[in-house]
Short mmCIF file of C-alpha atoms and ligand atoms in Angstrom, two decimals:
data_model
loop_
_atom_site.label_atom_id
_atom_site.label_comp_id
_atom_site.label_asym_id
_atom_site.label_seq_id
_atom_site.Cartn_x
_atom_site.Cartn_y
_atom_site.Cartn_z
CA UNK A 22 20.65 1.07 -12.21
CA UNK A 23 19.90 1.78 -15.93
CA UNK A 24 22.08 4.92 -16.85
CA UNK A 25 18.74 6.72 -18.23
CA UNK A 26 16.82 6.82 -15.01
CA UNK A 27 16.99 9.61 -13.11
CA UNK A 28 15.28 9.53 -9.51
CA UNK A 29 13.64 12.27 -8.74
CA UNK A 30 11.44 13.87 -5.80
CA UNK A 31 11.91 16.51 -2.67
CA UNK A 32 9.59 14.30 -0.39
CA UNK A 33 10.12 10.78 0.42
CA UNK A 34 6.79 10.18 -1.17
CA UNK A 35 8.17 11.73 -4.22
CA UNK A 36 11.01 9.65 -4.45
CA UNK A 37 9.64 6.04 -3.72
CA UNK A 38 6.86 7.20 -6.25
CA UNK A 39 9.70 7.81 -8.46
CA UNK A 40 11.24 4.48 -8.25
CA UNK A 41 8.09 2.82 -8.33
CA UNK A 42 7.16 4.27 -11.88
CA UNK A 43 10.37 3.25 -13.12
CA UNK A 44 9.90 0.09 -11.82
CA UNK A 45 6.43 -0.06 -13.88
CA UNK A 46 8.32 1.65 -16.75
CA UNK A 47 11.37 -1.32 -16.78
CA UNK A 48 13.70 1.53 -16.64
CA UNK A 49 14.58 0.15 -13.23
CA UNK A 50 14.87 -3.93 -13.68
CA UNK A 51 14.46 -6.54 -10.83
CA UNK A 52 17.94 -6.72 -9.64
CA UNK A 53 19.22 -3.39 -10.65
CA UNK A 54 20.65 -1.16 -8.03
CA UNK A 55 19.53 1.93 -5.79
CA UNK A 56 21.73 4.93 -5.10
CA UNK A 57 23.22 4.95 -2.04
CA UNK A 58 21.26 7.04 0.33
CA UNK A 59 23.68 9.84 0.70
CA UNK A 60 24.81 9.72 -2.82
CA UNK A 61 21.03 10.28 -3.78
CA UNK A 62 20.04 12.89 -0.93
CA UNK A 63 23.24 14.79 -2.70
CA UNK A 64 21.91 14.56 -5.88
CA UNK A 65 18.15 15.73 -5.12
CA UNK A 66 18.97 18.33 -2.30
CA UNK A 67 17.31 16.70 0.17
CA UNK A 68 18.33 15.06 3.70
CA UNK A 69 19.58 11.57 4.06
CA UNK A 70 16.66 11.10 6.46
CA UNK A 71 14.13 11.71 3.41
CA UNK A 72 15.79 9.21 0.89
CA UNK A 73 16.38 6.30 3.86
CA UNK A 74 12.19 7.05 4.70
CA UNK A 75 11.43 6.37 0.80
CA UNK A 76 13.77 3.43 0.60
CA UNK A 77 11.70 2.13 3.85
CA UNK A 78 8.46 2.55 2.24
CA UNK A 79 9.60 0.48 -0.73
CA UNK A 80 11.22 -2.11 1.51
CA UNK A 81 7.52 -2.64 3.50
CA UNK A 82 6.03 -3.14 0.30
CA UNK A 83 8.05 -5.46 -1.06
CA UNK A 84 9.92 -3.39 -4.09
CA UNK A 85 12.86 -3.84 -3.09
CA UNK A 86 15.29 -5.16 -0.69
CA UNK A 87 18.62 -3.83 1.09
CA UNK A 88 21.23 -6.42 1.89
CA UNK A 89 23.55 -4.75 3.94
CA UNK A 90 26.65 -3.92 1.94
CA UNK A 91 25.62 -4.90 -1.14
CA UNK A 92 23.20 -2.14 -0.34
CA UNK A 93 19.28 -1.72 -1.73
CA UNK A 94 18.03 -3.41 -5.27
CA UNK A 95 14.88 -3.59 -6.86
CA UNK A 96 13.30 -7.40 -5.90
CA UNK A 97 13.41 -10.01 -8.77
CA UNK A 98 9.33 -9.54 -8.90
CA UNK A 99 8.58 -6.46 -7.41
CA UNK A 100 4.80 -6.52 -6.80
CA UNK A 101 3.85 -4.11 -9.60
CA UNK A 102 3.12 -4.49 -12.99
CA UNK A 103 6.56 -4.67 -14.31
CA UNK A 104 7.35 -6.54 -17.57
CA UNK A 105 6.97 -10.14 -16.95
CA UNK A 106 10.15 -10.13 -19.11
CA UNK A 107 12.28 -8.92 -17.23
CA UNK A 108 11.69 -11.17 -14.60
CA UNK A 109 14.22 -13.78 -15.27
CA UNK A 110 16.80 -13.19 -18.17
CA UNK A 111 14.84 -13.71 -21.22
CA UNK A 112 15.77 -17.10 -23.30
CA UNK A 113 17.55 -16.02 -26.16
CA UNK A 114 15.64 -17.18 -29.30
CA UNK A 115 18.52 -19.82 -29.69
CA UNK A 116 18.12 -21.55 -26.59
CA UNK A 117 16.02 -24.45 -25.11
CA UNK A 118 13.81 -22.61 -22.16
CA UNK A 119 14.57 -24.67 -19.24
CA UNK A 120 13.95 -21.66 -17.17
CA UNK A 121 10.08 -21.20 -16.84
CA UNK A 122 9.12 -23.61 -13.84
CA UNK A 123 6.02 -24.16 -15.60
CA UNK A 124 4.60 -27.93 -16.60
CA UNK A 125 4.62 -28.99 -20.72
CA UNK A 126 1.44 -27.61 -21.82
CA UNK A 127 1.40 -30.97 -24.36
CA UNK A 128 0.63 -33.17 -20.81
CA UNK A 129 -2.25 -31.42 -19.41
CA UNK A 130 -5.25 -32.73 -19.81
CA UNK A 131 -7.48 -31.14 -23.02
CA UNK A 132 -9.92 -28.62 -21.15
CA UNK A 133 -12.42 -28.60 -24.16
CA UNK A 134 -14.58 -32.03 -24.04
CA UNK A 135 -15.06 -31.42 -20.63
CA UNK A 136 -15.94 -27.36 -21.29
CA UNK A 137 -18.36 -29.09 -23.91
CA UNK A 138 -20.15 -31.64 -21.40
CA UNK A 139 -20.86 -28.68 -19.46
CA UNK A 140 -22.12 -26.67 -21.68
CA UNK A 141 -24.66 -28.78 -22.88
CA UNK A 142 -25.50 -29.51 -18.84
CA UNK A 143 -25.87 -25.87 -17.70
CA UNK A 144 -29.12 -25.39 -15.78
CA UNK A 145 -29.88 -21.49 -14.42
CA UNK A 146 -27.91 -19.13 -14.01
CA UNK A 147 -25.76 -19.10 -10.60
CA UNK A 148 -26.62 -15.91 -8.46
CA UNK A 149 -25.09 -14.02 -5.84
CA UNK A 150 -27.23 -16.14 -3.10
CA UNK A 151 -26.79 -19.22 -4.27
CA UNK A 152 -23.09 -19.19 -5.22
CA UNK A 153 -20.94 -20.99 -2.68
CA UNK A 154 -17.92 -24.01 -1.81
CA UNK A 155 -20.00 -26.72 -4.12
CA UNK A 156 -20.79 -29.30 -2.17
CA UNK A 157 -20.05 -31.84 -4.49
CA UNK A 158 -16.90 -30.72 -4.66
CA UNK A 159 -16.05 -30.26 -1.11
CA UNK A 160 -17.19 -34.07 -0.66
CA UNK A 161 -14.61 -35.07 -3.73
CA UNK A 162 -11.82 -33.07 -2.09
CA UNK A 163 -12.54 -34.31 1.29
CA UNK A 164 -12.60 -38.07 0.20
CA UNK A 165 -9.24 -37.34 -1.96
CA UNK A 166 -7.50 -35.25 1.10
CA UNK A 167 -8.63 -38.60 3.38
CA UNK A 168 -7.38 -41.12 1.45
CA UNK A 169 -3.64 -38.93 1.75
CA UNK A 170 -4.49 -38.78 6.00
CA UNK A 171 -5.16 -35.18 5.61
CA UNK A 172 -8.22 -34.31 8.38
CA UNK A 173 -10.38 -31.93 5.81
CA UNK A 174 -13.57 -31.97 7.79
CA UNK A 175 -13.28 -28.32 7.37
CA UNK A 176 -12.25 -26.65 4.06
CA UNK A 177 -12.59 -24.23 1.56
CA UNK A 178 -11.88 -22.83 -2.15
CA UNK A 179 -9.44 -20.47 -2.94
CA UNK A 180 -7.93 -19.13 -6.47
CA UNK A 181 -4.80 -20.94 -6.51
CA UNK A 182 -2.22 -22.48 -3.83
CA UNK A 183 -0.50 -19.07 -3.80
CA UNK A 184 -3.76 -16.88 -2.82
CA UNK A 185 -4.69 -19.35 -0.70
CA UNK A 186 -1.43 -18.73 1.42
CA UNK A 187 -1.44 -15.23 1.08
CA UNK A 188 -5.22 -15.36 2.76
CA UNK A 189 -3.94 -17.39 5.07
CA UNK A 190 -0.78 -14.91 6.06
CA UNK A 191 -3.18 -11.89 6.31
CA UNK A 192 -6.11 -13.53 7.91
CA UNK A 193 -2.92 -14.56 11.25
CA UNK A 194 -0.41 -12.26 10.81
CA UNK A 195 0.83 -8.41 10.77
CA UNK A 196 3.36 -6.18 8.94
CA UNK A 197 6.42 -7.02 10.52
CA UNK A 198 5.82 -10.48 11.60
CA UNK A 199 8.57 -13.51 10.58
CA UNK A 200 7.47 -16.07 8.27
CA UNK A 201 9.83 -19.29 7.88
CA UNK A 202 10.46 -20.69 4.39
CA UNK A 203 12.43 -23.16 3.26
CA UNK A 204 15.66 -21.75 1.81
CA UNK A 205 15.90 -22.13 -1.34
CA UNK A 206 12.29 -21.69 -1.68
CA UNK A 207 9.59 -20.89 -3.74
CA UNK A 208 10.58 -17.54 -5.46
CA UNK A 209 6.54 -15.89 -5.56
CA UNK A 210 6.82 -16.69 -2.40
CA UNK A 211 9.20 -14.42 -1.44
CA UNK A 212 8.03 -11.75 -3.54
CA UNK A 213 4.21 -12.40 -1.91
CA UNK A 214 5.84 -12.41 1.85
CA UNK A 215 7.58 -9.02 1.20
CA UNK A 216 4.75 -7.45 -0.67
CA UNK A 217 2.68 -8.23 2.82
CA UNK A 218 5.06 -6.49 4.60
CA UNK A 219 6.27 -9.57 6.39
CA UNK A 220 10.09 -11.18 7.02
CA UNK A 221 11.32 -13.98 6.06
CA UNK A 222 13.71 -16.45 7.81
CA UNK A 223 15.34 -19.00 5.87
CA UNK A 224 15.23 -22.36 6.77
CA UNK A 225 17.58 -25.27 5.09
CA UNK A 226 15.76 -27.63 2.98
CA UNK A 227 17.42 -31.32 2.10
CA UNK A 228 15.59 -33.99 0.03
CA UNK A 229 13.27 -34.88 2.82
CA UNK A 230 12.20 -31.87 3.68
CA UNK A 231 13.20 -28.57 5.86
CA UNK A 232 15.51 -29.30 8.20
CA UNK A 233 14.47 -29.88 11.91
CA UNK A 234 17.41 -27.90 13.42
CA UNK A 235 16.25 -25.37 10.40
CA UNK A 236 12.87 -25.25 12.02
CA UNK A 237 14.14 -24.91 15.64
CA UNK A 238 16.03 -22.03 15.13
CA UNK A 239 13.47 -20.24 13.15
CA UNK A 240 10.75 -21.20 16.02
CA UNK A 241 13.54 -19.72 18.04
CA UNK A 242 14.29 -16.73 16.12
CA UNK A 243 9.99 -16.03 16.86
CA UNK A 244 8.10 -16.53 13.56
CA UNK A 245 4.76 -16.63 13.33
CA UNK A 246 3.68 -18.63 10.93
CA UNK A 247 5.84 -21.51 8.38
CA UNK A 248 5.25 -22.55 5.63
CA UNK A 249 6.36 -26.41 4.46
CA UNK A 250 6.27 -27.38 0.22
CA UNK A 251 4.95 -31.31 0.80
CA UNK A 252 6.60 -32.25 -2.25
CA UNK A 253 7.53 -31.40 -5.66
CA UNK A 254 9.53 -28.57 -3.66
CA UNK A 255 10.58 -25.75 -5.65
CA UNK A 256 13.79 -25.63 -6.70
CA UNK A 257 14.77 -28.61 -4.93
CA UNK A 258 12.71 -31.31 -5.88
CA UNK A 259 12.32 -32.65 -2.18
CA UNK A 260 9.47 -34.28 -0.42
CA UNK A 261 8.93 -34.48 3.11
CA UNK A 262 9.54 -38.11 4.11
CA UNK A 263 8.05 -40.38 7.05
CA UNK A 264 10.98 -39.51 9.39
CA UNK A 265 10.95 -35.87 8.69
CA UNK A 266 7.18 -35.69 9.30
CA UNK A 267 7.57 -37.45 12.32
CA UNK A 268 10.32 -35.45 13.78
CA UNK A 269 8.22 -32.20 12.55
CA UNK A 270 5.32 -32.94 14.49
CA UNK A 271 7.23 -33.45 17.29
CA UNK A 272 8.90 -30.16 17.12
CA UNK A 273 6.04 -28.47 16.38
CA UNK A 274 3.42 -30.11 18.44
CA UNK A 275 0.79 -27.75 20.36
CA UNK A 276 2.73 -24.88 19.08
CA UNK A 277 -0.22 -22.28 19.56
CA UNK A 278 1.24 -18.95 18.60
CA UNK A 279 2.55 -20.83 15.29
CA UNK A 280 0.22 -21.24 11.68
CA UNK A 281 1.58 -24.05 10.21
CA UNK A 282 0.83 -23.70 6.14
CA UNK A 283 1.66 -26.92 3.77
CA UNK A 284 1.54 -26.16 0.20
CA UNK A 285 0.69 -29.40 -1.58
CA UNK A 286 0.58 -28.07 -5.06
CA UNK A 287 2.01 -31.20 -6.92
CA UNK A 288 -0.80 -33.15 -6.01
CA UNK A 289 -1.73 -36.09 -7.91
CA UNK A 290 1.17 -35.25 -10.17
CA UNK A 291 3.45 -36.58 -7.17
CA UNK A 292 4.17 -39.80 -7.24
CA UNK A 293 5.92 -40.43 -3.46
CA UNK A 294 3.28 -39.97 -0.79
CA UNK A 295 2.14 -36.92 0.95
CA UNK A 296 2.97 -36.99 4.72
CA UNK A 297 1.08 -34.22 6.33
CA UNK A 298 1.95 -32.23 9.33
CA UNK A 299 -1.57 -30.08 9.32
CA UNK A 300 -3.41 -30.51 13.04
CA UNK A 301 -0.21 -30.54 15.29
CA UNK A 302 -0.66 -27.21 15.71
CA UNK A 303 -3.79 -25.57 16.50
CA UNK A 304 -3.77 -23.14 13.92
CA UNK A 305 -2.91 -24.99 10.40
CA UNK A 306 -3.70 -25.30 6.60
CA UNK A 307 -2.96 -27.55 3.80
CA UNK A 308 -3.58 -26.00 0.35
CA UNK A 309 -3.68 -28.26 -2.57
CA UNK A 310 -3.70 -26.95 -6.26
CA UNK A 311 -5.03 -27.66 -9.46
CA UNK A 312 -2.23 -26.16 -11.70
CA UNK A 313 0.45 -28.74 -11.99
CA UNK A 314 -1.88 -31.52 -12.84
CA UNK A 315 -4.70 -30.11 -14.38
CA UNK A 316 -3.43 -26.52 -15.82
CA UNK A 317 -2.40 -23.31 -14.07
CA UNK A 318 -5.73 -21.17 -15.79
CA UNK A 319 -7.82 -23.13 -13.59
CA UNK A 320 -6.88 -21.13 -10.72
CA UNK A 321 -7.64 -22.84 -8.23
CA UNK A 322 -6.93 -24.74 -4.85
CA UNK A 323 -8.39 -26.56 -1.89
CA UNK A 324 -7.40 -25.40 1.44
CA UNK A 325 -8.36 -27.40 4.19
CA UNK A 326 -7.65 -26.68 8.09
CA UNK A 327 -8.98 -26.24 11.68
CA UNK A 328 -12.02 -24.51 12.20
CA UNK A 329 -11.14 -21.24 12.90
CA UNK A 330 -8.28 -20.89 10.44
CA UNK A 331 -10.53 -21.97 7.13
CA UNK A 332 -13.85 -19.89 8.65
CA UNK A 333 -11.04 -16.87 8.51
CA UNK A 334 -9.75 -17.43 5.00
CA UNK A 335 -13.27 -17.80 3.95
CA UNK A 336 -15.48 -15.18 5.68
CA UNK A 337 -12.43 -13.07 4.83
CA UNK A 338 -13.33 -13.76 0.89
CA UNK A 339 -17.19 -13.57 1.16
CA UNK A 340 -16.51 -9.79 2.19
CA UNK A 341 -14.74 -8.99 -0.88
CA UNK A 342 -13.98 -11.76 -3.92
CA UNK A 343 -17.25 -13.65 -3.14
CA UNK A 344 -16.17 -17.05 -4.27
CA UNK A 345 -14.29 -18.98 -6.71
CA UNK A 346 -16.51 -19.17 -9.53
CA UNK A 347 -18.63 -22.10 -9.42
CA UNK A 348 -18.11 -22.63 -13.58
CA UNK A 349 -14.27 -23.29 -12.90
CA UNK A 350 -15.54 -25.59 -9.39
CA UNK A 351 -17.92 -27.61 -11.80
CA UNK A 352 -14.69 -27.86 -14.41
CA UNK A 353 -12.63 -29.44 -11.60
CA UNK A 354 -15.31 -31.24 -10.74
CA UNK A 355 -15.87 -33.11 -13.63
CA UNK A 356 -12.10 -33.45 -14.33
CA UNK A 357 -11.37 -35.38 -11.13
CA UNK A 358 -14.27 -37.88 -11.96
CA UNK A 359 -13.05 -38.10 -15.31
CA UNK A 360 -10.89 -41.71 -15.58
CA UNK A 361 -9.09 -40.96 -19.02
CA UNK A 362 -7.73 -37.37 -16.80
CA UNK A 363 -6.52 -39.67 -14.19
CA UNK A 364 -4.74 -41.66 -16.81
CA UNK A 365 -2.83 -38.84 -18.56
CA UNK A 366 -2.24 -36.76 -14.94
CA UNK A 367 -0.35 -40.78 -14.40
CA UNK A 368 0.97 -40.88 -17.75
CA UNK A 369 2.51 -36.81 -17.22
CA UNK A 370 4.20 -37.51 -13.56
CA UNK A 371 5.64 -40.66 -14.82
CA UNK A 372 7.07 -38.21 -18.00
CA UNK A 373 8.11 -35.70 -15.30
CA UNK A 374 9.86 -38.52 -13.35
CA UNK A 375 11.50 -40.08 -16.06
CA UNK A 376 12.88 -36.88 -17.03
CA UNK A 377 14.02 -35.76 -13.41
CA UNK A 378 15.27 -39.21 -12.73
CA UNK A 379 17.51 -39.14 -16.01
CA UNK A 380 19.19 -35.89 -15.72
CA UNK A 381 20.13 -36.35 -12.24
CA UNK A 382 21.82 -39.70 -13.25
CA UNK A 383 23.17 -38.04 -16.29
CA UNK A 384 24.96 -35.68 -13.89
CA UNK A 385 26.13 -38.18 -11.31
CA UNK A 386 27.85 -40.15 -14.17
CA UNK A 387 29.85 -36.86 -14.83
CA UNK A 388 30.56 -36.31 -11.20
CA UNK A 389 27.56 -34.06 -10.74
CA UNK A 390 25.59 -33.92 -7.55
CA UNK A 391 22.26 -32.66 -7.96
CA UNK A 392 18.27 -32.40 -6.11
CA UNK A 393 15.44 -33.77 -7.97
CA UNK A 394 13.43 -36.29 -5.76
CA UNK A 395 9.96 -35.20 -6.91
CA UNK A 396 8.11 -32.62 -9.28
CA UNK A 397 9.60 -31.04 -12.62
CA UNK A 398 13.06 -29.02 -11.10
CA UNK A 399 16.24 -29.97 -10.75
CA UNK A 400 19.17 -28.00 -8.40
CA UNK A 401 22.61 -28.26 -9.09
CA UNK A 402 24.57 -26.51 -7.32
CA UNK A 403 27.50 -25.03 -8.85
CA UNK A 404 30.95 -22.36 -7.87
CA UNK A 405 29.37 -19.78 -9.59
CA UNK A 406 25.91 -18.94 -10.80
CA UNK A 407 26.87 -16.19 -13.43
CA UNK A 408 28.87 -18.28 -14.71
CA UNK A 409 27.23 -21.24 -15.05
CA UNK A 410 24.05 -19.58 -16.55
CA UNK A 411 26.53 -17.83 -19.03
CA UNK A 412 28.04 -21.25 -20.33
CA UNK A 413 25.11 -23.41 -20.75
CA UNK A 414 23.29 -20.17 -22.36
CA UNK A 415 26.48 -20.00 -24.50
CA UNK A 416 25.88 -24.10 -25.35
CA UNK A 417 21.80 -23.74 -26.10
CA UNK A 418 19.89 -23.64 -22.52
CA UNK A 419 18.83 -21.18 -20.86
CA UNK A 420 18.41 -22.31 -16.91
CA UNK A 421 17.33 -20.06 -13.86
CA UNK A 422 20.00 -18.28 -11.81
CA UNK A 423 19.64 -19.87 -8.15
CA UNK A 424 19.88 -16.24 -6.81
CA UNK A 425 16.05 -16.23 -7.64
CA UNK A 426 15.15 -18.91 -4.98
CA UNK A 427 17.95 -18.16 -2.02
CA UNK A 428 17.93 -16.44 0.72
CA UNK A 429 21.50 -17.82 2.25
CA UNK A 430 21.77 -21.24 0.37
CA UNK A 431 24.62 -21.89 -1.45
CA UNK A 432 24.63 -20.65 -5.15
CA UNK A 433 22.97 -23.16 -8.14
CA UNK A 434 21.15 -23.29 -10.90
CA UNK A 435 17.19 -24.84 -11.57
CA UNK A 436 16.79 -26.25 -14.44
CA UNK A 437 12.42 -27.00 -15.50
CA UNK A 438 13.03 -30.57 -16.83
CA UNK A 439 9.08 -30.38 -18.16
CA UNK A 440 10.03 -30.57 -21.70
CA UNK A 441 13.07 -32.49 -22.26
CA UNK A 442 13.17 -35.70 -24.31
CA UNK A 443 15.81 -38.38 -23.81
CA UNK A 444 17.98 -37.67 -26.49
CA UNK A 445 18.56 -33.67 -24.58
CA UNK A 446 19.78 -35.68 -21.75
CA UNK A 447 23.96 -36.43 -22.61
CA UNK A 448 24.21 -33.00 -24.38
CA UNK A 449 22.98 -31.20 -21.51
CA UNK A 450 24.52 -32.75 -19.14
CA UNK A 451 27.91 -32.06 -20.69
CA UNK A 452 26.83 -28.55 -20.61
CA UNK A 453 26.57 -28.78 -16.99
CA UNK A 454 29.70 -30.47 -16.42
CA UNK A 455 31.36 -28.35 -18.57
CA UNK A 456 29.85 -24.99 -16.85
CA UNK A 457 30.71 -25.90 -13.14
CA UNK A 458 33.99 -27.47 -13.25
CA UNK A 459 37.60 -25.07 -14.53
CA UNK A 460 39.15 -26.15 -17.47
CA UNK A 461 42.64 -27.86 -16.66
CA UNK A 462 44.73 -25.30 -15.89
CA UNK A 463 42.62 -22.21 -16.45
CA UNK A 464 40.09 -20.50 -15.34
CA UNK A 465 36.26 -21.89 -15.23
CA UNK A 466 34.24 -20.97 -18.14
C1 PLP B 23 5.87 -24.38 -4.47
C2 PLP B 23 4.72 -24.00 -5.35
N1 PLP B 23 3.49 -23.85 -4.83
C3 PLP B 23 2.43 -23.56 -5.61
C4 PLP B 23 2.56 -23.39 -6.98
C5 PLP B 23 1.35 -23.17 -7.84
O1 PLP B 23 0.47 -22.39 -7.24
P1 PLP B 23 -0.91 -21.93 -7.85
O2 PLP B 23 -1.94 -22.89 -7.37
O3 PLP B 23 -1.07 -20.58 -7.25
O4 PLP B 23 -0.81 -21.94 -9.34
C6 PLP B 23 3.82 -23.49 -7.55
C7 PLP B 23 3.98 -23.26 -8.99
O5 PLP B 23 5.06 -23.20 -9.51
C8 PLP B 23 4.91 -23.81 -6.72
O6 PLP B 23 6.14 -23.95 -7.25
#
């Protein structure tokens, strides 16, 4: 905990308040520790009952998280408005971001022609009654989901992959109720799954997917609901292959107290295909985002399902968002009919691959085993995150502590290979090298 904050508060509402303004404030960063219950009860003259009831009322919301000995800590994005800086270690000035996750802004496509187009082919206004899923769009998304043997009779619109799942969690489950992710997954994930007030259970991910024997255990440990990354998996890079779907849908199959969410959000940027799971279980969803190809502003994402599940999501969002405005739906629109788009979203993922492709093989010609089959991460995983991070900071990159994505994986790093060029390739790969492995008779550095 930052040595200027003081908690303070007689009541447990007093005290989470407390925390949670200094969470706001950044005097308490993601990651920093809590007193200890009795050290703080001590220090405010109350009973250990009242700090453990504020710590619980953080923990349900998502601020913060108590593992066991190493005791509570603020969440690495606590669902309040925090600093986005202090999110992840920012890059010092010196260094080569490799941290962000995010795709090169130079490979999306150029919004403004298309802005232009539709501009000049505006008709009325859109009102409240007429503003809806546009059925133009709904036929293109259909046709597209199809053609990757995704059943999208039924579907809907939703402001990104990400609120698409978290409709999807509150429209099946309750505070309390155990979500499986793939560990390491998808750090908003996490965050969004606390800040619901739901568990999570870990399950291993290789490069073809999560595990089955993952999966059982989690079906065995009760959750309710799990949620699969097709491909482009963050950090890992994998992509659920024939054989994995296959023995998925046999573990899975007619599983009717289970909502079985697939998060597609590489899309067309993906260049191994999509084998879905969605309809062996009764209750299921596919969402499919805009952001990596086309730009994260668009917000937005097509989530198809069974009947019930997308009539849910959506009546769920006519009684309080409305709809995804049909301006952004008419953007997509004319972006996934636009040929030249289609050539540069081919022209990015084969950039992204080349990329992906070259670092890992830079690494595994310096002994290096490391996870990149699809999308725009790589994981290596090293002996010792801090340390690693420290070194290749020290050297010029800045790369994302695994601790970020993990729940019990082993330690690594992700590094966003979205904006390297060939030539970064051998120094940063010695970087690597040199940050995992001791020095000859001393300690690593
Ligand atoms: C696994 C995963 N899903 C979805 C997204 C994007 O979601 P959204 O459509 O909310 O931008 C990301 C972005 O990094 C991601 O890593």
């Amino acid at each position: 905990m930052s040595a200027r904050y003081q908690i303070s508060g007689a009541t447990s509402a007093a005290i989470s308040a407390s925390v949670e303004s200094a969470v706001r404030a950044g005097a308490l960063a993601p990651g920093d520790p809590l007193p200890a219950v009795r050290a703080l009860a001590g220090e405010l003259g109350v009973s250990p009952a009242t700090v453990a009831r504020a710590y619980q009322e953080l923990r349900q919301r998502g601020l913060v998280v108590t593992a066991g000995r190493h005791g509570t800590r603020v969440r690495p994005r606590p669902p309040v408005a925090a600093r986005r800086a202090a999110l992840l270690p920012p890059p010092r000035p010196d260094t080569r971001d490799l941290a962000s996750g995010h795709p090169d802004r130079r490979l999306l496509p150029p919004l403004g022609p298309h802005l232009a187009a539709l501009a000049a082919g505006f008709g009325p206004a859109t009102g409240y009654a007429d503003a809806a899923v546009l059925p133009e769009l709904a036929a293109a998304a259909r046709e597209r989901l199809a053609a990757d043997g995704v059943p999208a009779d039924e579907l809907t619109v939703t402001g990104g992959a990400l609120d698409g799942i978290e409709r999807l969690l509150a429209a099946h489950l309750r505070p309390g109720d155990a979500v499986a992710v793939e560990d390491p997954g998808w750090a908003n994930l996490l965050d969004l799954i606390a800040a619901l007030g739901l568990r999570t259970v870990g399950v291993p991910v290789d490069d073809e997917g999560p595990t089955v024997a993952g999966v059982r255990v989690a079906l065995a440990a009760g959750v309710r609901a799990l949620v699969v990354t097709s491909r482009a998996q963050n950090p890992t890079g994998a992509a659920v292959s024939a054989d994995r779907a296959e023995a998925l849908r046999t573990l899975l199959a007619e599983r009717a107290d289970l909502l079985l969410i697939e998060d597609d959000h590489a899309a067309e940027l993906a260049r191994v295909p999509l084998h879905p799971l969605g309809g062996v279980t009764p209750a299921w969803a596919l969402v499919r985002s805009v952001s990596k190809p086309y730009g994260p502003d668009l917000r937005l994402a097509v989530l198809a399902g069974d009947e019930a599940t997308v009539a849910r999501v959506a009546g769920r969002a006519q009684v309080g968002a409305g709809w995804v405005s049909t301006v952004l739906q008419h953007l997509v629109l004319a972006l996934w009919r636009d040929p030249a788009t289609a050539a540069l979203v081919r022209r990015a993922a084969d950039g992204y691959d080349r990329r992906r492709d070259g670092l890992v093989t830079a690494l595994a010609a310096r002994g290096l085993a490391a996870h990149g089959r699809t999308g725009i991460n790589v994981w290596v995983p090293v002996p010792d995150e801090t340390v690693a991070v420290t070194a290749l900071r020290d050297a010029g990159w800045s790369v994302a502590p695994g601790s970020l994505y993990r729940i019990a994986a082993a330690p690594a790093v992700r590094i966003t290979v979205s904006t390297l060029d060939d030539t970064d390739l051998p120094p940063l790969a010695d970087a690597l090298a040199h940050a995992v492995r001791p020095v000859k008779g001393g300690a690593p550095y």
